[in-house]
Amino acid sequence: MDPALLDEALRDISFPGSEMVLVDSSDADDAGVIKINDELALVQTMDFFAPVIDDPYLFGQIAAANALSDIYAMGARPLSALNMICFPDDQLDVEAFRLIIEGGAEKVREAGAVILGGHSVTDNELKYGLAVNGTIHPDAIRLNHNLKIGDVLILTKPIGTGILTTALKNGVLDESDISEVIESMLLLNKEPARLLDNFDISACTDITGYGLLGHLWEMLNGLDCGVNLYVEKIPFFEQAIHFARNSHHIPGGTLANQKFNIDHIKFGDIEVWYQNLLFDPQTSGGLLISLPKGQVEEYIKTLSDYPLPVAIIGEVIDSENKIYLMS
Ligand code: CO
Ligand code: CO
């Protein structure tokens, strides 16, 4: 949903809370966290959406990887999940339904969690996703807004799933043309998140619907520092650059993200088509991690078996609370 609309709709609602709540939606973090006792906290998140690709089994897997991602971003371990599916009865395709649920189950199994059940609704437009629970020690929660001056920002997946799945939907690409994009969306953020356990991480989030700049601003908003973002260091899917350069197949979410965040960003001489990519809404995107500069090299070394590019894309600086795009 358009972040500005959502902001307006929820502004005056007071949600029930308690002193056991450690993180809730007022924190603009990835997931909510409630303390069970001094040793244990429960992390909760949910996500569901219409298919980004036609293959029902792969879509189920991608939706599950995406739903699990907030659990990993917060440093938690996935524990259990519930399916949510909206399905058009009038064109009931039992096999497609089964394959979506089976794909989701496969990813939840890979994450080491269990599926307890779910809920289905008749709807004109197919949508699928999961509510996921994770566990964490209350002192180990990784928040998204603790950036420290001198930290370095690391991104663990290329950008461009939004524009490429839009091109797919518009019929100018086949699923076989974007296999590397599908592989990236299928990949759990489990490994890069787990390996962070050995480092003094300042902040972590995952890149999803608000795009790289939207999620970076969530991390930076209200802090006493700024960020230099080195745009030439950011990994993109090659075809995403092609479509963006020609201003074709720009997702609606790109423009909404731009409108919502434009005041916080100094674009320098970065061209509009390139800015569009930085606002591109991601499905099952990578982690954006803020680490002390002295630990970055060691962390990247521990990811030597990781199949995607891990890039240093920015630095937290002593400046006005803004994002500065550096070419
Ligand atoms: Co998130
Ligand atoms: Co989410």
Tab-separated table of C-alpha atoms and ligand atoms in Angstrom:
chain	number	residue	atom	x	y	z
A	1	MET	CA	0.000	0.000	0.000
A	2	ASP	CA	1.074	3.610	-0.624
A	3	PRO	CA	3.141	4.472	2.491
A	4	ALA	CA	1.683	8.022	2.678
A	5	LEU	CA	-1.895	6.676	2.651
A	6	LEU	CA	-1.073	4.066	5.261
A	7	ASP	CA	0.548	6.702	7.448
A	8	GLU	CA	-2.539	8.882	7.284
A	9	ALA	CA	-5.012	6.050	7.895
A	10	LEU	CA	-3.245	4.754	11.024
A	11	ARG	CA	-2.133	8.077	12.491
A	12	ASP	CA	-4.636	8.511	15.340
A	13	ILE	CA	-5.283	4.878	16.250
A	14	SER	CA	-4.044	3.767	19.647
A	15	PHE	CA	-3.197	0.071	19.632
A	16	PRO	CA	-3.381	-2.005	22.821
A	17	GLY	CA	0.088	-2.550	24.275
A	18	SER	CA	1.829	-3.683	27.448
A	19	GLU	CA	5.199	-3.424	29.135
A	20	MET	CA	6.052	-6.792	27.594
A	21	VAL	CA	6.038	-5.236	24.107
A	22	LEU	CA	9.642	-4.669	23.034
A	23	VAL	CA	9.027	-3.575	19.415
A	24	ASP	CA	5.728	-2.607	17.746
A	25	SER	CA	4.534	-0.808	14.614
A	26	SER	CA	5.329	2.610	16.119
A	27	ASP	CA	9.012	1.687	15.751
A	28	ALA	CA	8.802	1.254	11.951
A	29	ASP	CA	10.871	-1.898	12.410
A	30	ASP	CA	10.582	-5.131	10.454
A	31	ALA	CA	8.559	-7.196	12.903
A	32	GLY	CA	6.885	-6.905	16.292
A	33	VAL	CA	8.540	-8.395	19.383
A	34	ILE	CA	6.936	-9.367	22.676
A	35	LYS	CA	8.845	-10.588	25.696
A	36	ILE	CA	7.799	-13.967	27.121
A	37	ASN	CA	10.376	-13.985	29.944
A	38	ASP	CA	13.920	-12.706	30.582
A	39	GLU	CA	15.400	-15.371	28.282
A	40	LEU	CA	12.858	-15.474	25.501
A	41	ALA	CA	10.989	-13.102	23.199
A	42	LEU	CA	8.539	-13.864	20.387
A	43	VAL	CA	8.999	-12.112	17.020
A	44	GLN	CA	5.901	-11.875	14.793
A	45	THR	CA	5.463	-10.794	11.182
A	46	MET	CA	3.211	-11.431	8.186
A	47	ASP	CA	3.237	-10.693	4.485
A	48	PHE	CA	1.126	-11.757	1.515
A	49	PHE	CA	0.692	-10.542	-2.062
A	50	ALA	CA	-0.479	-11.365	-5.588
A	51	PRO	CA	1.783	-13.603	-7.694
A	52	VAL	CA	4.994	-12.002	-8.969
A	53	ILE	CA	5.543	-14.936	-11.348
A	54	ASP	CA	3.196	-17.466	-12.985
A	55	ASP	CA	4.751	-20.715	-11.743
A	56	PRO	CA	2.633	-21.557	-8.668
A	57	TYR	CA	5.264	-23.669	-6.882
A	58	LEU	CA	7.966	-21.001	-7.278
A	59	PHE	CA	5.518	-18.271	-6.263
A	60	GLY	CA	4.732	-20.189	-3.063
A	61	GLN	CA	8.433	-20.467	-2.287
A	62	ILE	CA	9.127	-16.791	-3.000
A	63	ALA	CA	6.178	-15.635	-0.865
A	64	ALA	CA	7.449	-17.765	2.026
A	65	ALA	CA	11.068	-16.585	1.671
A	66	ASN	CA	9.744	-13.030	1.694
A	67	ALA	CA	7.565	-13.602	4.783
A	68	LEU	CA	10.446	-15.230	6.684
A	69	SER	CA	12.774	-12.350	5.841
A	70	ASP	CA	11.679	-9.972	8.632
A	71	ILE	CA	12.416	-12.709	11.189
A	72	TYR	CA	15.982	-12.983	9.872
A	73	ALA	CA	16.420	-9.194	9.692
A	74	MET	CA	15.717	-8.973	13.426
A	75	GLY	CA	18.217	-11.703	14.246
A	76	ALA	CA	15.560	-14.244	15.285
A	77	ARG	CA	15.084	-17.925	14.466
A	78	PRO	CA	11.906	-18.926	12.596
A	79	LEU	CA	9.694	-21.123	14.795
A	80	SER	CA	6.264	-21.527	13.193
A	81	ALA	CA	4.126	-20.205	10.373
A	82	LEU	CA	0.499	-20.002	9.206
A	83	ASN	CA	-0.599	-19.953	5.556
A	84	MET	CA	-2.854	-17.199	4.227
A	85	ILE	CA	-4.356	-17.622	0.781
A	86	CYS	CA	-6.988	-15.728	-1.228
A	87	PHE	CA	-8.140	-17.825	-4.164
A	88	PRO	CA	-10.666	-17.311	-7.000
A	89	ASP	CA	-13.221	-20.123	-6.585
A	90	ASP	CA	-14.769	-19.644	-10.017
A	91	GLN	CA	-11.566	-20.690	-11.759
A	92	LEU	CA	-10.652	-23.222	-9.126
A	93	ASP	CA	-7.461	-24.885	-10.141
A	94	VAL	CA	-6.835	-27.355	-7.334
A	95	GLU	CA	-3.408	-28.256	-8.680
A	96	ALA	CA	-2.202	-24.610	-8.676
A	97	PHE	CA	-3.567	-24.119	-5.151
A	98	ARG	CA	-1.750	-27.229	-3.986
A	99	LEU	CA	1.533	-26.207	-5.631
A	100	ILE	CA	1.513	-22.743	-4.013
A	101	ILE	CA	0.991	-24.233	-0.544
A	102	GLU	CA	3.578	-26.929	-1.238
A	103	GLY	CA	6.139	-24.311	-2.345
A	104	GLY	CA	5.560	-22.321	0.834
A	105	ALA	CA	5.916	-25.459	2.949
A	106	GLU	CA	9.208	-26.301	1.248
A	107	LYS	CA	10.747	-22.910	2.171
A	108	VAL	CA	9.447	-23.047	5.748
A	109	ARG	CA	11.025	-26.515	6.050
A	110	GLU	CA	14.336	-25.144	4.715
A	111	ALA	CA	14.116	-22.403	7.367
A	112	GLY	CA	13.802	-25.092	10.055
A	113	ALA	CA	10.337	-23.949	11.131
A	114	VAL	CA	6.932	-25.695	11.109
A	115	ILE	CA	3.546	-24.881	9.558
A	116	LEU	CA	0.675	-25.069	12.038
A	117	GLY	CA	-2.208	-24.404	9.644
A	118	GLY	CA	-3.707	-21.445	7.857
A	119	HIS	CA	-6.747	-19.712	6.428
A	120	SER	CA	-8.220	-19.458	2.926
A	121	VAL	CA	-10.611	-16.845	1.514
A	122	THR	CA	-12.490	-16.702	-1.791
A	123	ASP	CA	-11.243	-13.627	-3.648
A	124	ASN	CA	-11.144	-12.430	-7.266
A	125	GLU	CA	-7.387	-12.000	-7.148
A	126	LEU	CA	-5.057	-14.753	-5.995
A	127	LYS	CA	-2.824	-13.768	-3.079
A	128	TYR	CA	-0.604	-15.866	-0.839
A	129	GLY	CA	1.710	-15.376	2.079
A	130	LEU	CA	2.351	-16.389	5.663
A	131	ALA	CA	2.275	-15.131	9.216
A	132	VAL	CA	5.554	-16.176	10.821
A	133	ASN	CA	6.727	-16.435	14.430
A	134	GLY	CA	10.342	-16.491	15.511
A	135	THR	CA	12.208	-16.626	18.803
A	136	ILE	CA	15.095	-14.566	20.110
A	137	HIS	CA	16.820	-13.649	23.375
A	138	PRO	CA	15.423	-10.232	24.381
A	139	ASP	CA	18.956	-8.756	24.505
A	140	ALA	CA	19.832	-10.003	21.004
A	141	ILE	CA	17.138	-8.164	19.028
A	142	ARG	CA	18.591	-6.362	15.996
A	143	LEU	CA	16.782	-3.091	15.475
A	144	ASN	CA	16.765	-1.254	12.174
A	145	HIS	CA	17.456	2.275	13.460
A	146	ASN	CA	20.706	2.144	15.440
A	147	LEU	CA	23.090	3.377	12.748
A	148	LYS	CA	26.374	4.689	14.167
A	149	ILE	CA	28.678	7.280	12.602
A	150	GLY	CA	31.568	5.503	10.893
A	151	ASP	CA	29.530	2.348	10.187
A	152	VAL	CA	29.598	0.810	6.747
A	153	LEU	CA	26.418	-0.337	4.937
A	154	ILE	CA	26.311	-3.763	3.286
A	155	LEU	CA	23.653	-5.080	0.867
A	156	THR	CA	23.269	-8.839	0.308
A	157	LYS	CA	21.112	-9.092	-2.877
A	158	PRO	CA	20.953	-7.159	-6.172
A	159	ILE	CA	18.131	-4.619	-6.722
A	160	GLY	CA	15.545	-4.742	-9.518
A	161	THR	CA	12.920	-7.422	-8.783
A	162	GLY	CA	10.072	-4.875	-9.018
A	163	ILE	CA	10.768	-3.574	-12.499
A	164	LEU	CA	11.581	-7.065	-13.841
A	165	THR	CA	8.506	-8.815	-12.435
A	166	THR	CA	6.449	-5.901	-13.842
A	167	ALA	CA	8.042	-6.480	-17.258
A	168	LEU	CA	7.196	-10.180	-16.852
A	169	LYS	CA	3.576	-9.338	-16.030
A	170	ASN	CA	3.457	-7.022	-19.074
A	171	GLY	CA	4.533	-9.926	-21.266
A	172	VAL	CA	7.889	-8.593	-22.518
A	173	LEU	CA	9.970	-11.102	-20.537
A	174	ASP	CA	9.604	-14.839	-19.922
A	175	GLU	CA	10.345	-16.545	-16.627
A	176	SER	CA	13.307	-18.189	-18.353
A	177	ASP	CA	14.778	-14.696	-19.052
A	178	ILE	CA	14.893	-13.800	-15.365
A	179	SER	CA	16.104	-17.013	-13.772
A	180	GLU	CA	18.808	-15.167	-11.774
A	181	VAL	CA	16.104	-12.844	-10.379
A	182	ILE	CA	13.963	-15.845	-9.390
A	183	GLU	CA	16.983	-17.510	-7.758
A	184	SER	CA	17.604	-14.349	-5.747
A	185	MET	CA	13.965	-14.094	-4.575
A	186	LEU	CA	14.011	-17.795	-3.619
A	187	LEU	CA	17.121	-17.440	-1.475
A	188	LEU	CA	16.464	-17.206	2.274
A	189	ASN	CA	18.266	-14.429	4.176
A	190	LYS	CA	19.139	-17.122	6.730
A	191	GLU	CA	22.885	-17.405	6.104
A	192	PRO	CA	23.901	-13.714	6.072
A	193	ALA	CA	21.684	-13.170	9.138
A	194	ARG	CA	23.112	-16.133	11.074
A	195	LEU	CA	26.728	-15.172	10.356
A	196	LEU	CA	26.098	-11.733	11.868
A	197	ASP	CA	25.873	-13.410	15.300
A	198	ASN	CA	29.657	-13.121	15.563
A	199	PHE	CA	29.794	-9.373	14.817
A	200	ASP	CA	28.901	-6.147	16.643
A	201	ILE	CA	26.086	-5.264	14.301
A	202	SER	CA	24.527	-1.803	14.765
A	203	ALA	CA	21.393	-2.217	12.659
A	204	CYS	CA	19.796	-4.511	10.092
A	205	THR	CA	16.714	-4.501	7.895
A	206	ASP	CA	15.519	-6.342	4.794
A	207	ILE	CA	14.717	-4.616	1.514
A	208	THR	CA	11.102	-5.147	0.436
A	209	GLY	CA	8.254	-2.943	-0.792
A	210	TYR	CA	9.665	0.496	0.082
A	211	GLY	CA	12.758	-0.075	-2.036
A	212	LEU	CA	16.396	0.495	-1.096
A	213	LEU	CA	15.986	4.218	-0.380
A	214	GLY	CA	12.687	3.804	1.503
A	215	HIS	CA	14.090	1.141	3.826
A	216	LEU	CA	17.363	3.048	4.247
A	217	TRP	CA	15.371	6.105	5.280
A	218	GLU	CA	13.467	3.973	7.857
A	219	MET	CA	16.886	3.140	9.316
A	220	LEU	CA	18.111	6.736	9.284
A	221	ASN	CA	14.984	8.751	10.102
A	222	GLY	CA	15.396	10.904	13.228
A	223	LEU	CA	19.022	9.982	13.945
A	224	ASP	CA	21.850	12.444	14.488
A	225	CYS	CA	23.709	11.376	11.351
A	226	GLY	CA	23.437	10.975	7.583
A	227	VAL	CA	24.364	8.375	4.974
A	228	ASN	CA	26.586	8.587	1.910
A	229	LEU	CA	25.260	6.049	-0.595
A	230	TYR	CA	27.749	5.037	-3.288
A	231	VAL	CA	25.348	4.336	-6.142
A	232	GLU	CA	27.965	2.799	-8.441
A	233	LYS	CA	28.635	0.117	-5.821
A	234	ILE	CA	25.005	-1.017	-5.648
A	235	PRO	CA	24.446	-4.345	-7.438
A	236	PHE	CA	21.498	-4.372	-9.877
A	237	PHE	CA	20.113	-7.118	-12.084
A	238	GLU	CA	21.422	-6.255	-15.537
A	239	GLN	CA	18.029	-6.270	-17.252
A	240	ALA	CA	16.647	-3.959	-14.561
A	241	ILE	CA	19.111	-1.296	-15.691
A	242	HIS	CA	18.025	-1.776	-19.299
A	243	PHE	CA	14.315	-1.300	-18.553
A	244	ALA	CA	14.900	1.563	-16.116
A	245	ARG	CA	17.084	3.450	-18.579
A	246	ASN	CA	14.254	3.341	-21.102
A	247	SER	CA	11.642	4.184	-18.425
A	248	HIS	CA	9.680	1.061	-19.282
A	249	HIS	CA	7.685	-1.093	-16.837
A	250	ILE	CA	8.188	1.168	-13.810
A	251	PRO	CA	6.066	-0.363	-10.991
A	252	GLY	CA	3.418	1.842	-9.341
A	253	GLY	CA	5.206	1.337	-6.030
A	254	THR	CA	8.319	3.100	-7.342
A	255	LEU	CA	6.461	6.392	-7.716
A	256	ALA	CA	4.737	6.045	-4.324
A	257	ASN	CA	8.098	5.352	-2.658
A	258	GLN	CA	9.627	8.352	-4.402
A	259	LYS	CA	6.836	10.698	-3.327
A	260	PHE	CA	7.089	9.540	0.282
A	261	ASN	CA	10.868	9.827	0.633
A	262	ILE	CA	11.967	12.565	-1.750
A	263	ASP	CA	12.515	15.276	0.909
A	264	HIS	CA	15.115	13.215	2.784
A	265	ILE	CA	17.389	12.533	-0.161
A	266	LYS	CA	20.033	14.655	-1.878
A	267	PHE	CA	20.139	13.229	-5.383
A	268	GLY	CA	23.198	15.127	-6.630
A	269	ASP	CA	23.583	14.513	-10.353
A	270	ILE	CA	21.968	11.039	-10.298
A	271	GLU	CA	19.590	10.743	-13.252
A	272	VAL	CA	15.871	10.084	-12.750
A	273	TRP	CA	15.902	6.643	-14.375
A	274	TYR	CA	18.604	5.609	-11.906
A	275	GLN	CA	16.698	7.109	-8.984
A	276	ASN	CA	13.737	4.948	-10.066
A	277	LEU	CA	15.828	1.825	-9.528
A	278	LEU	CA	16.762	2.955	-6.032
A	279	PHE	CA	13.036	3.239	-5.235
A	280	ASP	CA	12.146	-0.047	-6.996
A	281	PRO	CA	9.951	-2.144	-4.641
A	282	GLN	CA	11.641	-5.471	-3.933
A	283	THR	CA	10.132	-8.882	-3.334
A	284	SER	CA	12.228	-11.060	-1.019
A	285	GLY	CA	15.103	-8.567	-1.192
A	286	GLY	CA	18.409	-8.771	0.654
A	287	LEU	CA	19.532	-7.561	4.046
A	288	LEU	CA	20.843	-4.028	4.537
A	289	ILE	CA	23.352	-4.229	7.358
A	290	SER	CA	25.205	-1.534	9.311
A	291	LEU	CA	28.513	-2.769	10.736
A	292	PRO	CA	31.523	-1.038	12.315
A	293	LYS	CA	34.044	-0.374	9.545
A	294	GLY	CA	36.732	-2.540	11.176
A	295	GLN	CA	34.571	-5.702	10.992
A	296	VAL	CA	33.252	-5.459	7.444
A	297	GLU	CA	36.069	-7.261	5.684
A	298	GLU	CA	35.895	-10.189	8.124
A	299	TYR	CA	32.112	-10.439	7.750
A	300	ILE	CA	32.279	-10.488	3.952
A	301	LYS	CA	34.990	-13.165	4.176
A	302	THR	CA	32.661	-15.416	6.209
A	303	LEU	CA	30.139	-15.187	3.324
A	304	SER	CA	32.527	-16.720	0.787
A	305	ASP	CA	30.087	-19.555	-0.071
A	306	TYR	CA	27.130	-17.217	-0.404
A	307	PRO	CA	25.829	-17.336	-4.010
A	308	LEU	CA	24.979	-13.637	-4.538
A	309	PRO	CA	27.074	-10.444	-4.638
A	310	VAL	CA	27.587	-8.866	-1.211
A	311	ALA	CA	28.423	-5.180	-1.647
A	312	ILE	CA	29.571	-2.297	0.517
A	313	ILE	CA	27.233	0.443	-0.654
A	314	GLY	CA	27.484	3.264	1.856
A	315	GLU	CA	28.765	4.847	5.010
A	316	VAL	CA	27.141	6.517	8.025
A	317	ILE	CA	28.462	10.070	8.315
A	318	ASP	CA	28.421	12.977	10.763
A	319	SER	CA	26.030	15.286	8.882
A	320	GLU	CA	22.448	16.466	8.498
A	321	ASN	CA	19.863	13.645	8.771
A	322	LYS	CA	19.706	12.916	5.033
A	323	ILE	CA	20.723	10.359	2.420
A	324	TYR	CA	23.362	11.705	0.007
A	325	LEU	CA	23.637	9.886	-3.317
A	326	MET	CA	27.272	9.882	-4.444
A	327	SER	CA	28.174	9.050	-8.041
B	1	CO	CO	11.310	-5.963	6.591
B	2	CO	CO	7.338	-7.209	5.950
